[in-house]
């Protein structure tokens, strides 16, 4: 592992230990789940770590993390406690570090972090699930463009016409608050009635997962530790990646962003 991966894996272990102490459920998610199944740890070229939590456990986690055993190095940021968050998920940040995507106004305002996604019930009808996903994604995409994107970098990388649309969208955001749209959508997601389908608000790539895939939990090896995964991980990964044991082309193997120690100038 490189140093950024090591920091994020340590954050994941701290998160998992907290959940175990407090009886909270979590599961490895997305590429992190894939890494556990295919590599028994973090994907060698990846530094992004994701986890899912049932909504009720997510709300408890948000209200109680960190505890004394976590120390002072970690903080949890989400829309409920941070006005700079424009996502349906929260982040567990290592506050000894700094992180940058080199394209956002919030670059270097948070540490290296893992993403924590609340898992909610979704509609039984596939067309309704896709419609909900498209709407919730459009809100977060709008918010990211007008609230998080570095204006000069965004304009320099798009056409003049696109730039005019972008400026109009920024003006529109003063009339219709992107944050209020996200908060309203998050509230809608958490109030969905129990069904046979679960998913993440804003994920328009997947039309939900079968709730039965999350009915039981198994433990998978992840960088020398056993961590929680949904027992139906095979169905989940096939839904997400198809032939998930096949490696991607080398051109698609790249990390996300850069990291720094706060007390050092050198990039990790």
Tab-separated table of C-alpha atoms in Angstrom:
chain	number	residue	atom	x	y	z
A	1	UNK	CA	0.000	0.000	0.000
A	2	UNK	CA	1.071	3.566	-0.546
A	3	UNK	CA	0.736	6.109	2.261
A	4	UNK	CA	-2.668	7.492	1.221
A	5	UNK	CA	-4.098	3.987	1.066
A	6	UNK	CA	-2.631	3.207	4.490
A	7	UNK	CA	-4.223	6.321	6.018
A	8	UNK	CA	-7.640	5.505	4.535
A	9	UNK	CA	-7.471	1.842	5.567
A	10	UNK	CA	-6.645	2.941	9.114
A	11	UNK	CA	-9.686	5.241	9.022
A	12	UNK	CA	-11.814	2.319	7.838
A	13	UNK	CA	-10.572	0.167	10.710
A	14	UNK	CA	-11.304	2.977	13.197
A	15	UNK	CA	-14.822	3.294	11.747
A	16	UNK	CA	-15.404	-0.476	11.944
A	17	UNK	CA	-14.126	-0.667	15.527
A	18	UNK	CA	-16.460	2.156	16.547
A	19	UNK	CA	-19.435	0.395	14.927
A	20	UNK	CA	-18.581	-2.857	16.690
A	21	UNK	CA	-18.313	-1.113	20.078
A	22	UNK	CA	-21.699	0.537	19.624
A	23	UNK	CA	-23.553	-2.320	17.937
A	24	UNK	CA	-23.985	-0.535	14.608
A	25	UNK	CA	-24.281	-2.355	11.302
A	26	UNK	CA	-22.149	-1.476	8.278
A	27	UNK	CA	-21.065	-3.164	5.054
A	28	UNK	CA	-18.172	-2.613	2.686
A	29	UNK	CA	-19.496	-0.945	-0.477
A	30	UNK	CA	-18.693	-0.375	-4.154
A	31	UNK	CA	-14.980	-0.730	-4.968
A	32	UNK	CA	-14.158	-1.450	-1.334
A	33	UNK	CA	-16.440	-4.501	-1.397
A	34	UNK	CA	-14.961	-5.469	-4.760
A	35	UNK	CA	-11.468	-5.144	-3.302
A	36	UNK	CA	-12.341	-7.429	-0.404
A	37	UNK	CA	-13.705	-10.109	-2.743
A	38	UNK	CA	-11.122	-9.874	-5.519
A	39	UNK	CA	-7.969	-8.755	-3.671
A	40	UNK	CA	-8.729	-9.419	0.025
A	41	UNK	CA	-8.059	-5.744	0.637
A	42	UNK	CA	-7.957	-2.342	-0.981
A	43	UNK	CA	-7.710	-2.429	-4.777
A	44	UNK	CA	-3.983	-1.943	-5.486
A	45	UNK	CA	-4.420	1.186	-7.639
A	46	UNK	CA	-7.331	2.680	-5.665
A	47	UNK	CA	-7.413	4.901	-2.596
A	48	UNK	CA	-11.178	5.442	-2.320
A	49	UNK	CA	-13.037	3.613	0.474
A	50	UNK	CA	-16.833	3.362	0.745
A	51	UNK	CA	-19.190	1.782	3.259
A	52	UNK	CA	-22.963	1.413	3.554
A	53	UNK	CA	-25.001	1.658	6.739
A	54	UNK	CA	-28.721	1.030	7.306
A	55	UNK	CA	-30.359	4.429	7.668
A	56	UNK	CA	-31.183	4.007	11.376
A	57	UNK	CA	-27.591	3.022	12.189
A	58	UNK	CA	-26.281	5.885	10.040
A	59	UNK	CA	-28.307	8.407	12.048
A	60	UNK	CA	-26.992	6.985	15.331
A	61	UNK	CA	-23.445	7.024	13.965
A	62	UNK	CA	-23.773	10.650	12.840
A	63	UNK	CA	-24.901	11.686	16.309
A	64	UNK	CA	-22.278	9.775	18.293
A	65	UNK	CA	-19.006	9.562	16.306
A	66	UNK	CA	-16.257	9.880	17.456
A	67	UNK	CA	-16.038	8.444	20.954
A	68	UNK	CA	-13.083	8.665	23.347
A	69	UNK	CA	-11.445	5.537	21.966
A	70	UNK	CA	-11.319	7.085	18.475
A	71	UNK	CA	-9.222	9.923	19.845
A	72	UNK	CA	-9.180	13.410	18.365
A	73	UNK	CA	-7.848	12.522	14.906
A	74	UNK	CA	-11.196	11.737	13.269
A	75	UNK	CA	-14.353	13.724	12.554
A	76	UNK	CA	-17.590	12.961	10.718
A	77	UNK	CA	-18.984	15.545	8.311
A	78	UNK	CA	-22.371	15.382	6.628
A	79	UNK	CA	-25.199	17.721	5.656
A	80	UNK	CA	-26.533	17.600	9.203
A	81	UNK	CA	-23.474	19.282	10.738
A	82	UNK	CA	-21.572	20.954	7.896
A	83	UNK	CA	-22.855	23.603	5.476
A	84	UNK	CA	-20.069	22.753	3.029
A	85	UNK	CA	-21.421	19.244	2.430
A	86	UNK	CA	-23.510	18.801	-0.725
A	87	UNK	CA	-23.928	15.026	-0.767
A	88	UNK	CA	-26.334	12.433	0.564
A	89	UNK	CA	-23.410	10.645	2.196
A	90	UNK	CA	-21.060	11.689	4.981
A	91	UNK	CA	-17.292	11.433	5.342
A	92	UNK	CA	-15.054	10.214	8.164
A	93	UNK	CA	-12.044	12.492	7.880
A	94	UNK	CA	-8.542	12.015	9.273
A	95	UNK	CA	-7.937	15.525	10.600
A	96	UNK	CA	-4.165	15.075	10.643
A	97	UNK	CA	-4.216	15.218	6.849
A	98	UNK	CA	-5.454	17.358	3.963
A	99	UNK	CA	-7.117	16.131	0.769
A	100	UNK	CA	-7.582	17.728	-2.638
A	101	UNK	CA	-9.298	16.800	-5.905
A	102	UNK	CA	-7.672	19.900	-7.447
A	103	UNK	CA	-11.031	21.049	-8.785
A	104	UNK	CA	-13.230	22.019	-5.812
A	105	UNK	CA	-13.530	25.094	-3.618
A	106	UNK	CA	-13.434	22.736	-0.601
A	107	UNK	CA	-10.069	21.268	-1.585
A	108	UNK	CA	-7.690	21.156	1.404
A	109	UNK	CA	-10.570	21.880	3.808
A	110	UNK	CA	-11.017	18.204	4.736
A	111	UNK	CA	-8.620	15.401	5.453
A	112	UNK	CA	-8.230	12.122	3.643
A	113	UNK	CA	-11.497	10.340	4.274
A	114	UNK	CA	-13.812	7.404	3.721
A	115	UNK	CA	-17.378	7.797	2.408
A	116	UNK	CA	-20.312	6.569	4.515
A	117	UNK	CA	-23.585	6.052	2.615
A	118	UNK	CA	-26.998	5.616	4.282
A	119	UNK	CA	-28.917	2.714	2.731
A	120	UNK	CA	-32.651	3.362	2.337
A	121	UNK	CA	-35.632	1.407	1.084
A	122	UNK	CA	-36.711	2.175	-2.462
A	123	UNK	CA	-39.869	1.821	-4.523
A	124	UNK	CA	-40.979	-1.617	-5.720
A	125	UNK	CA	-41.537	-0.374	-9.281
A	126	UNK	CA	-38.306	-0.185	-11.313
A	127	UNK	CA	-39.481	2.812	-13.330
A	128	UNK	CA	-40.178	4.714	-10.127
A	129	UNK	CA	-36.764	3.766	-8.715
A	130	UNK	CA	-35.045	5.009	-11.861
A	131	UNK	CA	-37.085	8.219	-11.820
A	132	UNK	CA	-36.198	8.843	-8.174
A	133	UNK	CA	-32.515	8.116	-8.850
A	134	UNK	CA	-32.419	10.462	-11.839
A	135	UNK	CA	-34.015	13.284	-9.832
A	136	UNK	CA	-31.814	12.835	-6.757
A	137	UNK	CA	-28.695	12.644	-8.930
A	138	UNK	CA	-29.674	15.812	-10.818
A	139	UNK	CA	-29.845	17.701	-7.507
A	140	UNK	CA	-26.407	16.587	-6.330
A	141	UNK	CA	-24.907	17.190	-9.784
A	142	UNK	CA	-26.378	20.703	-9.814
A	143	UNK	CA	-25.045	21.394	-6.321
A	144	UNK	CA	-21.565	20.117	-7.134
A	145	UNK	CA	-21.333	22.274	-10.244
A	146	UNK	CA	-22.558	25.550	-8.770
A	147	UNK	CA	-21.418	25.208	-5.143
A	148	UNK	CA	-18.297	23.036	-5.126
A	149	UNK	CA	-16.622	23.384	-8.519
A	150	UNK	CA	-13.726	25.819	-8.684
A	151	UNK	CA	-15.178	28.475	-10.995
A	152	UNK	CA	-12.026	29.364	-12.949
A	153	UNK	CA	-11.036	25.736	-13.509
A	154	UNK	CA	-14.572	24.773	-14.468
A	155	UNK	CA	-14.902	27.553	-17.042
A	156	UNK	CA	-11.461	26.919	-18.531
A	157	UNK	CA	-12.325	23.244	-19.151
A	158	UNK	CA	-15.699	23.804	-20.857
A	159	UNK	CA	-16.984	25.535	-23.971
A	160	UNK	CA	-18.167	29.137	-24.055
A	161	UNK	CA	-21.783	28.019	-24.429
A	162	UNK	CA	-21.429	25.660	-21.482
A	163	UNK	CA	-19.875	28.506	-19.522
A	164	UNK	CA	-22.910	30.707	-20.165
A	165	UNK	CA	-25.196	27.924	-18.928
A	166	UNK	CA	-22.987	27.515	-15.871
A	167	UNK	CA	-23.211	31.217	-15.025
A	168	UNK	CA	-26.992	31.083	-15.436
A	169	UNK	CA	-27.146	28.058	-13.133
A	170	UNK	CA	-25.133	29.895	-10.487
A	171	UNK	CA	-27.606	32.788	-10.627
A	172	UNK	CA	-30.496	30.317	-10.397
A	173	UNK	CA	-28.930	28.777	-7.291
A	174	UNK	CA	-29.584	32.066	-5.453
A	175	UNK	CA	-33.302	31.571	-6.106
A	176	UNK	CA	-33.547	27.805	-5.578
A	177	UNK	CA	-31.143	26.625	-2.880
A	178	UNK	CA	-29.218	23.498	-3.973
A	179	UNK	CA	-28.739	22.595	-0.314
A	180	UNK	CA	-32.482	22.702	0.373
A	181	UNK	CA	-33.100	20.480	-2.638
A	182	UNK	CA	-30.634	17.935	-1.276
A	183	UNK	CA	-32.007	18.069	2.260
A	184	UNK	CA	-35.545	17.601	0.972
A	185	UNK	CA	-34.476	14.645	-1.163
A	186	UNK	CA	-32.567	13.100	1.725
A	187	UNK	CA	-35.657	13.392	3.912
A	188	UNK	CA	-37.772	11.741	1.209
A	189	UNK	CA	-35.288	8.862	0.966
A	190	UNK	CA	-35.208	8.196	4.718
A	191	UNK	CA	-39.028	8.125	4.887
A	192	UNK	CA	-39.523	5.485	2.185
A	193	UNK	CA	-41.661	2.555	3.405
A	194	UNK	CA	-40.155	-0.910	3.811
A	195	UNK	CA	-39.890	-2.785	0.512
A	196	UNK	CA	-37.940	-5.491	-1.310
A	197	UNK	CA	-35.457	-2.935	-2.679
A	198	UNK	CA	-32.771	-0.747	-1.125
A	199	UNK	CA	-30.333	1.769	-2.507
A	200	UNK	CA	-28.547	5.093	-2.241
A	201	UNK	CA	-30.049	8.477	-3.064
A	202	UNK	CA	-28.236	9.997	-6.025
A	203	UNK	CA	-26.970	6.701	-7.477
A	204	UNK	CA	-28.450	6.818	-10.979
A	205	UNK	CA	-26.220	4.004	-12.254
A	206	UNK	CA	-27.988	1.267	-10.282
A	207	UNK	CA	-31.767	0.750	-10.142
A	208	UNK	CA	-31.596	-0.511	-6.558
A	209	UNK	CA	-30.439	-3.720	-4.890
A	210	UNK	CA	-32.563	-6.580	-3.610
A	211	UNK	CA	-33.061	-6.102	0.122
A	212	UNK	CA	-32.534	-9.834	0.629
A	213	UNK	CA	-28.893	-9.394	-0.370
A	214	UNK	CA	-28.414	-7.409	2.869
A	215	UNK	CA	-30.507	-9.665	5.109
A	216	UNK	CA	-27.414	-11.409	6.460
A	217	UNK	CA	-23.849	-10.309	7.048
A	218	UNK	CA	-20.607	-12.167	6.404
A	219	UNK	CA	-17.007	-11.299	7.197
A	220	UNK	CA	-14.414	-10.856	4.449
A	221	UNK	CA	-10.683	-10.387	4.699
A	222	UNK	CA	-9.577	-6.810	4.127
A	223	UNK	CA	-5.908	-5.953	4.565
A	224	UNK	CA	-5.460	-8.472	7.348
A	225	UNK	CA	-8.741	-7.738	9.145
A	226	UNK	CA	-12.194	-9.302	8.889
A	227	UNK	CA	-14.803	-6.695	8.020
A	228	UNK	CA	-18.542	-6.809	7.374
A	229	UNK	CA	-20.012	-7.445	3.932
A	230	UNK	CA	-23.557	-8.215	2.783
A	231	UNK	CA	-24.052	-11.962	2.352
A	232	UNK	CA	-25.465	-11.297	-1.119
A	233	UNK	CA	-22.281	-9.592	-2.319
A	234	UNK	CA	-22.146	-11.719	-5.472
A	235	UNK	CA	-25.471	-10.334	-6.712
A	236	UNK	CA	-24.495	-6.820	-5.681
A	237	UNK	CA	-21.157	-6.897	-7.492
A	238	UNK	CA	-22.663	-8.456	-10.619
A	239	UNK	CA	-25.245	-5.670	-10.649
A	240	UNK	CA	-22.525	-3.056	-10.339
A	241	UNK	CA	-19.679	-4.457	-12.408
A	242	UNK	CA	-20.855	-7.486	-14.375
A	243	UNK	CA	-17.841	-9.824	-14.515
A	244	UNK	CA	-16.341	-8.297	-11.394
A	245	UNK	CA	-13.366	-10.661	-11.181
A	246	UNK	CA	-11.992	-9.336	-14.482
A	247	UNK	CA	-9.394	-6.591	-14.054
A	248	UNK	CA	-10.049	-3.238	-15.776
A	249	UNK	CA	-7.703	-1.936	-18.488
A	250	UNK	CA	-4.551	-0.344	-17.113
A	251	UNK	CA	-5.731	3.033	-18.457
A	252	UNK	CA	-8.610	2.933	-15.964
A	253	UNK	CA	-6.458	2.142	-12.946
A	254	UNK	CA	-5.933	5.453	-11.172
A	255	UNK	CA	-6.342	6.933	-7.659
A	256	UNK	CA	-8.547	9.851	-6.589
A	257	UNK	CA	-7.009	13.168	-5.592
A	258	UNK	CA	-3.932	13.901	-3.497
A	259	UNK	CA	-3.188	13.970	0.200
A	260	UNK	CA	-0.849	15.792	2.581
A	261	UNK	CA	0.064	15.640	6.229
A	262	UNK	CA	-0.940	18.930	7.847
A	263	UNK	CA	2.477	19.360	9.466
A	264	UNK	CA	4.407	18.568	6.291
A	265	UNK	CA	4.576	20.204	2.891
A	266	UNK	CA	5.216	17.002	0.967
A	267	UNK	CA	2.449	15.157	-0.853
A	268	UNK	CA	1.702	11.679	0.512
